[in-house]
Amino acid sequence: MFQVVTSQRGNPVALHEGHSYHLVSDRDNRKVWACALRRKLKCNRRIHTISEDVVGTTGTHNHESDHGEMKKRKAYDDIKQMSRSSAQTATRPDYFMRLNFIRQSFHSSNKKQPI
C-alpha cells in the first residue's frame, strides 16, 4: 500500500510496505522517492510513482521494515489533518480514540514486525 503523509516540517513522506521515503524528484505527475534511511544507512531503494500509483522500484533495502513506525506516522498525520479541520479537536471523541492508538503504538514500536 502506498500512501503520502506530511512530516513534522511539512514535507511529503511516502509510506510503502513498512518503509518511509523522501521525495527527491517531482516532474508533472511523476515522482521519485528515496528511502528515508539512504544517508544514515546508505540504503539505495527508490520507488517511482505516477500520481499515487507505484510504477517501478530500483535498488534494495539494506535494513528491515518498521511497521510500528509507519502506524505512528499515519496516526500522527491523521491527528494533524483532524486538528486543521476542527477548532475544537480536543472535544471530539475520535480525537481521544486516535490519541490512545498513538500511545499504544509508541509502547509497541520497539517490536519489529516480520517482513
PDB file of C-alpha atoms in Angstrom:
ATOM      1  CA  MET A   1       0.000   0.000   0.000  1.00  0.00           C
ATOM      2  CA  PHE A   2       1.369   3.414  -0.988  1.00  0.00           C
ATOM      3  CA  GLN A   3       0.390   6.485   0.994  1.00  0.00           C
ATOM      4  CA  VAL A   4       1.697  10.035   1.343  1.00  0.00           C
ATOM      5  CA  VAL A   5       1.648  11.798   4.720  1.00  0.00           C
ATOM      6  CA  THR A   6       3.171  15.064   5.899  1.00  0.00           C
ATOM      7  CA  SER A   7       6.319  15.221   8.020  1.00  0.00           C
ATOM      8  CA  GLN A   8       6.596  17.398  11.117  1.00  0.00           C
ATOM      9  CA  ARG A   9       8.304  20.006   8.930  1.00  0.00           C
ATOM     10  CA  GLY A  10       5.509  19.930   6.363  1.00  0.00           C
ATOM     11  CA  ASN A  11       7.303  17.868   3.710  1.00  0.00           C
ATOM     12  CA  PRO A  12       5.705  14.920   1.926  1.00  0.00           C
ATOM     13  CA  VAL A  13       6.730  11.463   3.171  1.00  0.00           C
ATOM     14  CA  ALA A  14       5.698   8.314   1.326  1.00  0.00           C
ATOM     15  CA  LEU A  15       4.845   5.171   3.269  1.00  0.00           C
ATOM     16  CA  HIS A  16       5.160   1.914   1.365  1.00  0.00           C
ATOM     17  CA  GLU A  17       5.496  -1.681   2.585  1.00  0.00           C
ATOM     18  CA  GLY A  18       6.754  -0.704   6.033  1.00  0.00           C
ATOM     19  CA  HIS A  19       9.334   1.832   4.841  1.00  0.00           C
ATOM     20  CA  SER A  20       9.290   5.608   4.562  1.00  0.00           C
ATOM     21  CA  TYR A  21      10.605   7.608   1.614  1.00  0.00           C
ATOM     22  CA  HIS A  22      11.524  11.232   0.972  1.00  0.00           C
ATOM     23  CA  LEU A  23      10.655  12.989  -2.274  1.00  0.00           C
ATOM     24  CA  VAL A  24      13.756  13.552  -4.428  1.00  0.00           C
ATOM     25  CA  SER A  25      12.220  14.408  -7.819  1.00  0.00           C
ATOM     26  CA  ASP A  26       8.837  15.788  -8.848  1.00  0.00           C
ATOM     27  CA  ARG A  27       8.070  16.406 -12.521  1.00  0.00           C
ATOM     28  CA  ASP A  28       4.443  16.692 -13.561  1.00  0.00           C
ATOM     29  CA  ASN A  29       2.751  13.609 -12.067  1.00  0.00           C
ATOM     30  CA  ARG A  30       5.988  11.574 -11.988  1.00  0.00           C
ATOM     31  CA  LYS A  31       7.759  11.399  -8.647  1.00  0.00           C
ATOM     32  CA  VAL A  32      10.848   9.613  -7.397  1.00  0.00           C
ATOM     33  CA  TRP A  33      11.078   8.744  -3.704  1.00  0.00           C
ATOM     34  CA  ALA A  34      14.290   7.640  -1.945  1.00  0.00           C
ATOM     35  CA  CYS A  35      14.403   5.577   1.231  1.00  0.00           C
ATOM     36  CA  ALA A  36      14.403   7.830   4.289  1.00  0.00           C
ATOM     37  CA  LEU A  37      17.469   5.940   5.562  1.00  0.00           C
ATOM     38  CA  ARG A  38      19.502   6.466   2.418  1.00  0.00           C
ATOM     39  CA  ARG A  39      22.054   8.733   4.105  1.00  0.00           C
ATOM     40  CA  LYS A  40      22.096   7.138   7.541  1.00  0.00           C
ATOM     41  CA  LEU A  41      22.358   3.522   6.316  1.00  0.00           C
ATOM     42  CA  LYS A  42      23.285   4.139   2.657  1.00  0.00           C
ATOM     43  CA  CYS A  43      20.098   2.398   1.555  1.00  0.00           C
ATOM     44  CA  ASN A  44      19.651   2.702  -2.217  1.00  0.00           C
ATOM     45  CA  ARG A  45      15.971   1.734  -2.564  1.00  0.00           C
ATOM     46  CA  ARG A  46      13.825   4.124  -4.646  1.00  0.00           C
ATOM     47  CA  ILE A  47      10.246   3.982  -5.799  1.00  0.00           C
ATOM     48  CA  HIS A  48       8.790   5.681  -8.852  1.00  0.00           C
ATOM     49  CA  THR A  49       5.182   6.876  -8.869  1.00  0.00           C
ATOM     50  CA  ILE A  50       2.765   8.423 -11.295  1.00  0.00           C
ATOM     51  CA  SER A  51       0.024  10.237  -9.416  1.00  0.00           C
ATOM     52  CA  GLU A  52      -0.116   7.923  -6.388  1.00  0.00           C
ATOM     53  CA  ASP A  53       0.473   4.625  -8.181  1.00  0.00           C
ATOM     54  CA  VAL A  54       3.799   2.839  -7.797  1.00  0.00           C
ATOM     55  CA  VAL A  55       5.063   2.117 -11.307  1.00  0.00           C
ATOM     56  CA  GLY A  56       8.573   0.922 -10.532  1.00  0.00           C
ATOM     57  CA  THR A  57      11.298   0.373  -7.973  1.00  0.00           C
ATOM     58  CA  THR A  58      15.084   0.395  -8.088  1.00  0.00           C
ATOM     59  CA  GLY A  59      17.676  -0.828  -5.611  1.00  0.00           C
ATOM     60  CA  THR A  60      17.114  -2.855  -2.470  1.00  0.00           C
ATOM     61  CA  HIS A  61      16.748  -2.051   1.203  1.00  0.00           C
ATOM     62  CA  ASN A  62      19.700  -2.950   3.380  1.00  0.00           C
ATOM     63  CA  HIS A  63      17.581  -2.848   6.563  1.00  0.00           C
ATOM     64  CA  GLU A  64      14.317  -4.272   7.848  1.00  0.00           C
ATOM     65  CA  SER A  65      10.955  -2.544   7.706  1.00  0.00           C
ATOM     66  CA  ASP A  66       9.350  -0.971  10.764  1.00  0.00           C
ATOM     67  CA  HIS A  67       5.566  -1.305  10.591  1.00  0.00           C
ATOM     68  CA  GLY A  68       5.169   0.218  14.066  1.00  0.00           C
ATOM     69  CA  GLU A  69       6.853   3.397  12.912  1.00  0.00           C
ATOM     70  CA  MET A  70       4.560   3.522   9.882  1.00  0.00           C
ATOM     71  CA  LYS A  71       1.482   3.261  12.122  1.00  0.00           C
ATOM     72  CA  LYS A  72       2.787   6.123  14.273  1.00  0.00           C
ATOM     73  CA  ARG A  73       3.437   8.327  11.238  1.00  0.00           C
ATOM     74  CA  LYS A  74      -0.022   7.633   9.829  1.00  0.00           C
ATOM     75  CA  ALA A  75      -1.758   8.265  13.164  1.00  0.00           C
ATOM     76  CA  TYR A  76       0.197  11.478  13.672  1.00  0.00           C
ATOM     77  CA  ASP A  77      -0.752  12.663  10.200  1.00  0.00           C
ATOM     78  CA  ASP A  78      -4.415  11.800  10.817  1.00  0.00           C
ATOM     79  CA  ILE A  79      -4.454  13.862  14.003  1.00  0.00           C
ATOM     80  CA  LYS A  80      -2.800  16.819  12.248  1.00  0.00           C
ATOM     81  CA  GLN A  81      -5.383  16.682   9.467  1.00  0.00           C
ATOM     82  CA  MET A  82      -8.196  16.403  12.012  1.00  0.00           C
ATOM     83  CA  SER A  83      -6.909  19.363  14.031  1.00  0.00           C
ATOM     84  CA  ARG A  84      -6.779  21.512  10.900  1.00  0.00           C
ATOM     85  CA  SER A  85     -10.390  20.724  10.096  1.00  0.00           C
ATOM     86  CA  SER A  86     -11.802  21.488  13.536  1.00  0.00           C
ATOM     87  CA  ALA A  87     -11.053  24.238  16.036  1.00  0.00           C
ATOM     88  CA  GLN A  88     -12.396  22.045  18.854  1.00  0.00           C
ATOM     89  CA  THR A  89     -10.431  18.888  18.161  1.00  0.00           C
ATOM     90  CA  ALA A  90      -9.837  18.015  21.798  1.00  0.00           C
ATOM     91  CA  THR A  91     -13.585  17.764  22.472  1.00  0.00           C
ATOM     92  CA  ARG A  92     -14.243  15.237  19.717  1.00  0.00           C
ATOM     93  CA  PRO A  93     -14.496  11.554  20.783  1.00  0.00           C
ATOM     94  CA  ASP A  94     -12.470  10.313  17.793  1.00  0.00           C
ATOM     95  CA  TYR A  95      -9.587  12.541  18.934  1.00  0.00           C
ATOM     96  CA  PHE A  96      -9.279  10.569  22.154  1.00  0.00           C
ATOM     97  CA  MET A  97      -9.546   7.269  20.294  1.00  0.00           C
ATOM     98  CA  ARG A  98      -6.673   8.257  17.996  1.00  0.00           C
ATOM     99  CA  LEU A  99      -4.609   9.619  20.861  1.00  0.00           C
ATOM    100  CA  ASN A 100      -4.977   6.292  22.663  1.00  0.00           C
ATOM    101  CA  PHE A 101      -3.913   4.485  19.470  1.00  0.00           C
ATOM    102  CA  ILE A 102      -0.753   6.608  19.280  1.00  0.00           C
ATOM    103  CA  ARG A 103       0.105   5.868  22.899  1.00  0.00           C
ATOM    104  CA  GLN A 104      -0.263   2.150  22.209  1.00  0.00           C
ATOM    105  CA  SER A 105       1.848   2.491  19.058  1.00  0.00           C
ATOM    106  CA  PHE A 106       4.655   4.213  20.943  1.00  0.00           C
ATOM    107  CA  HIS A 107       4.732   1.434  23.520  1.00  0.00           C
ATOM    108  CA  SER A 108       4.817  -1.306  20.901  1.00  0.00           C
ATOM    109  CA  SER A 109       7.095   0.452  18.389  1.00  0.00           C
ATOM    110  CA  ASN A 110      10.206  -1.349  19.598  1.00  0.00           C
ATOM    111  CA  LYS A 111       8.769  -4.660  18.458  1.00  0.00           C
ATOM    112  CA  LYS A 112       9.838  -5.460  14.903  1.00  0.00           C
ATOM    113  CA  GLN A 113       7.307  -6.948  12.522  1.00  0.00           C
ATOM    114  CA  PRO A 114       8.401  -9.750  10.174  1.00  0.00           C
ATOM    115  CA  ILE A 115       8.898  -8.753   6.548  1.00  0.00           C
TER     116      ILE A 115
END
